[in-house]
PDB file of C-alpha atoms in Angstrom:
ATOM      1  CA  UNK A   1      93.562  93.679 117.271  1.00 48.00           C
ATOM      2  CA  UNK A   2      96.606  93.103 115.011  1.00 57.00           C
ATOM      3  CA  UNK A   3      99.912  93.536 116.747  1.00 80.00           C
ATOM      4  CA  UNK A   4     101.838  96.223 115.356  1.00 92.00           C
ATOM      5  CA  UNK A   5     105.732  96.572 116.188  1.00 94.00           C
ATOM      6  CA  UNK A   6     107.518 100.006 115.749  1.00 96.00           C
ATOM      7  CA  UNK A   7     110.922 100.740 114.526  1.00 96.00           C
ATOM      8  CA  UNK A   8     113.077 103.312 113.304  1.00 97.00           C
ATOM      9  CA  UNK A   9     114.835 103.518 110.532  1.00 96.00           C
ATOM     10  CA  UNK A  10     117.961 105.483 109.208  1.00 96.00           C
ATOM     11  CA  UNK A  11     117.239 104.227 105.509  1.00 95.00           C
ATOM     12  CA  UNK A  12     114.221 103.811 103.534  1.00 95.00           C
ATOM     13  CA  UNK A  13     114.807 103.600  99.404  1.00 94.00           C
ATOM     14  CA  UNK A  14     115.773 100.410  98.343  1.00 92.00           C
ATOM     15  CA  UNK A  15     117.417  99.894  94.680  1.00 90.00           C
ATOM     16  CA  UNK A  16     115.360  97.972  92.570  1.00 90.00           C
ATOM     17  CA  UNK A  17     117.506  96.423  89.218  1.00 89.00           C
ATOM     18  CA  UNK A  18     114.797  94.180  87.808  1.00 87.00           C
ATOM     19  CA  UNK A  19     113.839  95.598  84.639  1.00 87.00           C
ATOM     20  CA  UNK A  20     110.106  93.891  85.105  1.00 86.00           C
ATOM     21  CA  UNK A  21     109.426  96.479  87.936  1.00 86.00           C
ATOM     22  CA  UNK A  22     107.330  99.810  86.964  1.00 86.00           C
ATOM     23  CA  UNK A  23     109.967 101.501  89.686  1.00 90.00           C
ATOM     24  CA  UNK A  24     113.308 101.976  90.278  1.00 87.00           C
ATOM     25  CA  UNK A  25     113.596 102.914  94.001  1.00 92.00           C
ATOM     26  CA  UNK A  26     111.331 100.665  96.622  1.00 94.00           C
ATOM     27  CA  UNK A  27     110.250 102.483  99.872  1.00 95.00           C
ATOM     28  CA  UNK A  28     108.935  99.750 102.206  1.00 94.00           C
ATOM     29  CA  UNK A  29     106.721 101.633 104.994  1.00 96.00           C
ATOM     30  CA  UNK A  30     105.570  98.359 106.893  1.00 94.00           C
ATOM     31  CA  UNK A  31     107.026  94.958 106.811  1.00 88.00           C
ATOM     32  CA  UNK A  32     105.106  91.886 107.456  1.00 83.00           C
ATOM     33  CA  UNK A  33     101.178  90.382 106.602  1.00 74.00           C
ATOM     34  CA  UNK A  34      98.088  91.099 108.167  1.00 65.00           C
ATOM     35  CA  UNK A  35      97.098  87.363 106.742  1.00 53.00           C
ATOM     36  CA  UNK A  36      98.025  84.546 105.175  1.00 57.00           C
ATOM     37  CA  UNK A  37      98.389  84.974 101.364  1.00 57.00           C
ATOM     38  CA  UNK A  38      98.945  82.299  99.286  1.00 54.00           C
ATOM     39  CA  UNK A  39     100.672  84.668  96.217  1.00 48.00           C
ATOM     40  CA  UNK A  40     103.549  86.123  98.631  1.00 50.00           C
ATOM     41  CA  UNK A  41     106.414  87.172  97.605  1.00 48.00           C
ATOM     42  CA  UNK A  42     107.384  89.267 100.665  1.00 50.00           C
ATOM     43  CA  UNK A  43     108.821  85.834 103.028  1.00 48.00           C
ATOM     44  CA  UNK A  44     112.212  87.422 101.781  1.00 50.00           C
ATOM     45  CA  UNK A  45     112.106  90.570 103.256  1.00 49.00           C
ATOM     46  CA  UNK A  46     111.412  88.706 106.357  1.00 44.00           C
ATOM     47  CA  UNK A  47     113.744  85.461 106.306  1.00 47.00           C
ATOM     48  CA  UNK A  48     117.402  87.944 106.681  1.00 47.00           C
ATOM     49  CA  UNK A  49     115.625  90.021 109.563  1.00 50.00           C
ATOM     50  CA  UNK A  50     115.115  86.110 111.699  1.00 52.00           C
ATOM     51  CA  UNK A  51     111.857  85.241 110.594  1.00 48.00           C
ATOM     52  CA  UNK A  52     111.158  82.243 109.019  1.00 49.00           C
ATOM     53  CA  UNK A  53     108.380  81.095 106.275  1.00 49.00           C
ATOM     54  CA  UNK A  54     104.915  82.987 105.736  1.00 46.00           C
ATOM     55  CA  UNK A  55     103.710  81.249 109.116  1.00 49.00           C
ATOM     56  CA  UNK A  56     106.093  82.951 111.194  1.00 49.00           C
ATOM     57  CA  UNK A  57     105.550  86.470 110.392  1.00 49.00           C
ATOM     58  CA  UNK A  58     101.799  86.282 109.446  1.00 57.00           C
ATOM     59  CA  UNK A  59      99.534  88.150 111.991  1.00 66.00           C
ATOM     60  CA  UNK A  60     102.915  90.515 112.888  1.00 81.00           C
ATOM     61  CA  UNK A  61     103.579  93.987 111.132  1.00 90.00           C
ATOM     62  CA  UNK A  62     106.639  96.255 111.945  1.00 93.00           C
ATOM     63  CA  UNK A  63     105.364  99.698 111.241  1.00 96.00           C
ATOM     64  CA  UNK A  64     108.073 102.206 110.418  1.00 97.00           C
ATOM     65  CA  UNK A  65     106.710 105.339 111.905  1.00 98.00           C
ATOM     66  CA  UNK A  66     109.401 107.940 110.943  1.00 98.00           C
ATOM     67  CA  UNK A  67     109.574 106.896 107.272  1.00 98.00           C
ATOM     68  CA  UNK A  68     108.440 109.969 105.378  1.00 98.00           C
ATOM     69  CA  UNK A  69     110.642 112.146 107.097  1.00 98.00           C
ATOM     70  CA  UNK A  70     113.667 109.631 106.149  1.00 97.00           C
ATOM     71  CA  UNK A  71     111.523 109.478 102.548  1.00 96.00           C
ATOM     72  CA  UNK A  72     112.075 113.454 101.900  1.00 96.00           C
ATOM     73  CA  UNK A  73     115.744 113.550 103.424  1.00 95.00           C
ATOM     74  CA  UNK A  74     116.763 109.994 101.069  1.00 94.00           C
ATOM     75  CA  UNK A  75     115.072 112.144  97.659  1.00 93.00           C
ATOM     76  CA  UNK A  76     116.620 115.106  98.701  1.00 92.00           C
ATOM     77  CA  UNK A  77     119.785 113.645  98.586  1.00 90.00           C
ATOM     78  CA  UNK A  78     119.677 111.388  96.273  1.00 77.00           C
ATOM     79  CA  UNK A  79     117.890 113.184  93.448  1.00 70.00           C
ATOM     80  CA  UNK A  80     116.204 110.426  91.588  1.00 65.00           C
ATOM     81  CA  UNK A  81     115.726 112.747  88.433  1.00 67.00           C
ATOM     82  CA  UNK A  82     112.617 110.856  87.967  1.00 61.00           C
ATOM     83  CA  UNK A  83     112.753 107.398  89.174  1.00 86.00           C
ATOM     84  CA  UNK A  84     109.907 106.173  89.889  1.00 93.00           C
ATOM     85  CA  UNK A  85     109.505 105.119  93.775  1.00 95.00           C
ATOM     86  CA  UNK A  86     107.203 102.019  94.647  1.00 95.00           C
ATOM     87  CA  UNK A  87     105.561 102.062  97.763  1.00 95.00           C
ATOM     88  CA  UNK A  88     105.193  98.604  99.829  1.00 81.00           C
ATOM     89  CA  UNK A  89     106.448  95.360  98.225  1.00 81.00           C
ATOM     90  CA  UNK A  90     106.824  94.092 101.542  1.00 81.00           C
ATOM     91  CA  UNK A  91     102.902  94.937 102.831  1.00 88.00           C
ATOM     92  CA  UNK A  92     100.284  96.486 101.046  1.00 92.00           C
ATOM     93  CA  UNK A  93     100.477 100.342 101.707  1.00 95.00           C
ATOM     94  CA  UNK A  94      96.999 100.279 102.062  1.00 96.00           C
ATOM     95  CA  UNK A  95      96.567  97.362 104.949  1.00 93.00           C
ATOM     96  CA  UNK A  96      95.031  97.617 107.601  1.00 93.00           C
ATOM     97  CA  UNK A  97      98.286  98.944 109.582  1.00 94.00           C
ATOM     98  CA  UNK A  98      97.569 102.335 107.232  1.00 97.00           C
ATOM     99  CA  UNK A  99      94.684 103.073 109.161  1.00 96.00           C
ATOM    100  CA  UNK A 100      95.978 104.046 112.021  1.00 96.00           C
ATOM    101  CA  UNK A 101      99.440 104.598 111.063  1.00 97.00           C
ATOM    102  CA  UNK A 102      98.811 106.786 107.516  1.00 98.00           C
ATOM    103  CA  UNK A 103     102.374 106.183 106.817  1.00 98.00           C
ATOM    104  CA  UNK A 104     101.489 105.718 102.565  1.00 98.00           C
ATOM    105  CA  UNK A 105      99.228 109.022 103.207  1.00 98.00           C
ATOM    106  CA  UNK A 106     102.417 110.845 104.354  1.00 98.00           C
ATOM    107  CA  UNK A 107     104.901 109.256 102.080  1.00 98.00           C
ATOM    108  CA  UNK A 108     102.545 110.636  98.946  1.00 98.00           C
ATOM    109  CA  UNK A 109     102.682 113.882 100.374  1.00 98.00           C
ATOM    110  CA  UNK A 110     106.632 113.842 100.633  1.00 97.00           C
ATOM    111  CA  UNK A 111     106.908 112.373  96.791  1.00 96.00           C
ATOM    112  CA  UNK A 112     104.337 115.182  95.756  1.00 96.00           C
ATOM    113  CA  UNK A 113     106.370 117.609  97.330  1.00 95.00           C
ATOM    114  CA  UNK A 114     109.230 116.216  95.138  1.00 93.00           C
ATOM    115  CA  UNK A 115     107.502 116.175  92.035  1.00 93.00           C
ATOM    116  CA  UNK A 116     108.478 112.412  92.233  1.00 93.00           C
ATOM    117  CA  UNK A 117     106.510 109.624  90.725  1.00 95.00           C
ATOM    118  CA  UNK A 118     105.131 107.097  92.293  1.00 96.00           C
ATOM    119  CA  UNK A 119     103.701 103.051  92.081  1.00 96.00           C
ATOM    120  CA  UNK A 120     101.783 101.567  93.891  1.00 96.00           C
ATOM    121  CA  UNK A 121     100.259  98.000  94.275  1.00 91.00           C
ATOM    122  CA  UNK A 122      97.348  97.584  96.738  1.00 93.00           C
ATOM    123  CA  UNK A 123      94.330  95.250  96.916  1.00 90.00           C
ATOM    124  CA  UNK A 124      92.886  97.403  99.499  1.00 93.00           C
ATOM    125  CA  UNK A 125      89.678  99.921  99.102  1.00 96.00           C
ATOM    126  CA  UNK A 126      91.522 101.827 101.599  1.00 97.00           C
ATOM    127  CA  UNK A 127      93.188 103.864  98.674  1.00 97.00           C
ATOM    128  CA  UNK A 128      89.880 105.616  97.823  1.00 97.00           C
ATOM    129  CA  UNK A 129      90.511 107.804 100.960  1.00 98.00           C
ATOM    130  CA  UNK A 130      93.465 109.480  99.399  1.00 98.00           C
ATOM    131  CA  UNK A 131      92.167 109.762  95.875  1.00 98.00           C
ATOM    132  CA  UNK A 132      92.569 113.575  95.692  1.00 98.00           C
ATOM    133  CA  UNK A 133      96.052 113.273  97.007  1.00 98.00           C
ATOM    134  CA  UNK A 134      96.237 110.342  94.707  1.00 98.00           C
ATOM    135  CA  UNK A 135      95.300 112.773  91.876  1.00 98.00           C
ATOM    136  CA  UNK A 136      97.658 115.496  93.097  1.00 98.00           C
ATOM    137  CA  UNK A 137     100.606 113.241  92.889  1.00 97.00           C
ATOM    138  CA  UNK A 138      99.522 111.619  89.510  1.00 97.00           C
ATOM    139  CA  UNK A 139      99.065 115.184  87.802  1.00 97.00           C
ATOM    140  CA  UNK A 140     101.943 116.839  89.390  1.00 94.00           C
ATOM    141  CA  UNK A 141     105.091 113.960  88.538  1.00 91.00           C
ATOM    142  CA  UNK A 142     103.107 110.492  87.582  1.00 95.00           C
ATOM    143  CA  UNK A 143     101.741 107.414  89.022  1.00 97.00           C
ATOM    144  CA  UNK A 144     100.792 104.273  88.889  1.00 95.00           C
ATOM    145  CA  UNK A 145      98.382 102.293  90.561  1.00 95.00           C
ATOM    146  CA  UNK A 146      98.062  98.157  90.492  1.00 91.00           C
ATOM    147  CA  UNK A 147      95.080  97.098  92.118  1.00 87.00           C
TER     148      UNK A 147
END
């Protein structure tokens, strides 16, 4: 079984100012990698918290378990007026930590709720459970899926 670490946190949104990103705002609901992956870009999300290269945090996922409810309380005060919020540079929202945890599931919710678009980048068949939320989302504010 993969080890999965919880934390907290007080802040989720990240400000993105790369103009090559689809989104503007980055919500990061789990932090680490299930497995090695040889096209990472995520060993700097890790390398400020203590960790070191890909082989120190592979195999180790930090799951953020209160993250939707500081998702609606960051949109609600920051009104985005439209940004576009990715979810999970730092681990794919769909991973295998989402199966148990459903963190991506809730965090679509909260940006439907919001009327707030949405990107997301997954390589996981995992996101065909959520396609009718999926569809919610896209036809009430926008998204964007990268598979």
């Amino acid at each position: 079984m993969e080890p999965y670490v919880e934390e907290l946190c007080r802040r989720l949104l990240l400000r993105v100012t790369t103009p090559v990103l689809p989104y503007r705002r980055l919500a990061n609901l789990y932090r680490g990698a299930s497995h090695p992956c040889a096209y990472c870009y995520s060993t700097g999300v890790h390398q400020p918290r203590g960790h070191g290269g890909i082989g120190d945090f592979e195999g180790r996922v930090t799951v953020k378990p209160n993250a939707a409810e500081v998702l609606r309380d960051e949109l609600a005060a920051q009104g985005l007026e439209g940004g576009v919020v990715g979810l999970g540079a730092a681990y794919d929202p769909y991973g295998p930590a989402e199966l148990k945890y459903r963190l991506t599931q809730r965090a679509l919710a909260v940006l439907l709720a919001a009327r707030q678009p949405a990107c997301i980048v997954t390589a996981s068949a995992l996101l065909l459970r959520d396609l009718p939320l999926l569809a919610e989302v896209a036809d009430g504010a926008g998204l964007q899926v990268v598979v």
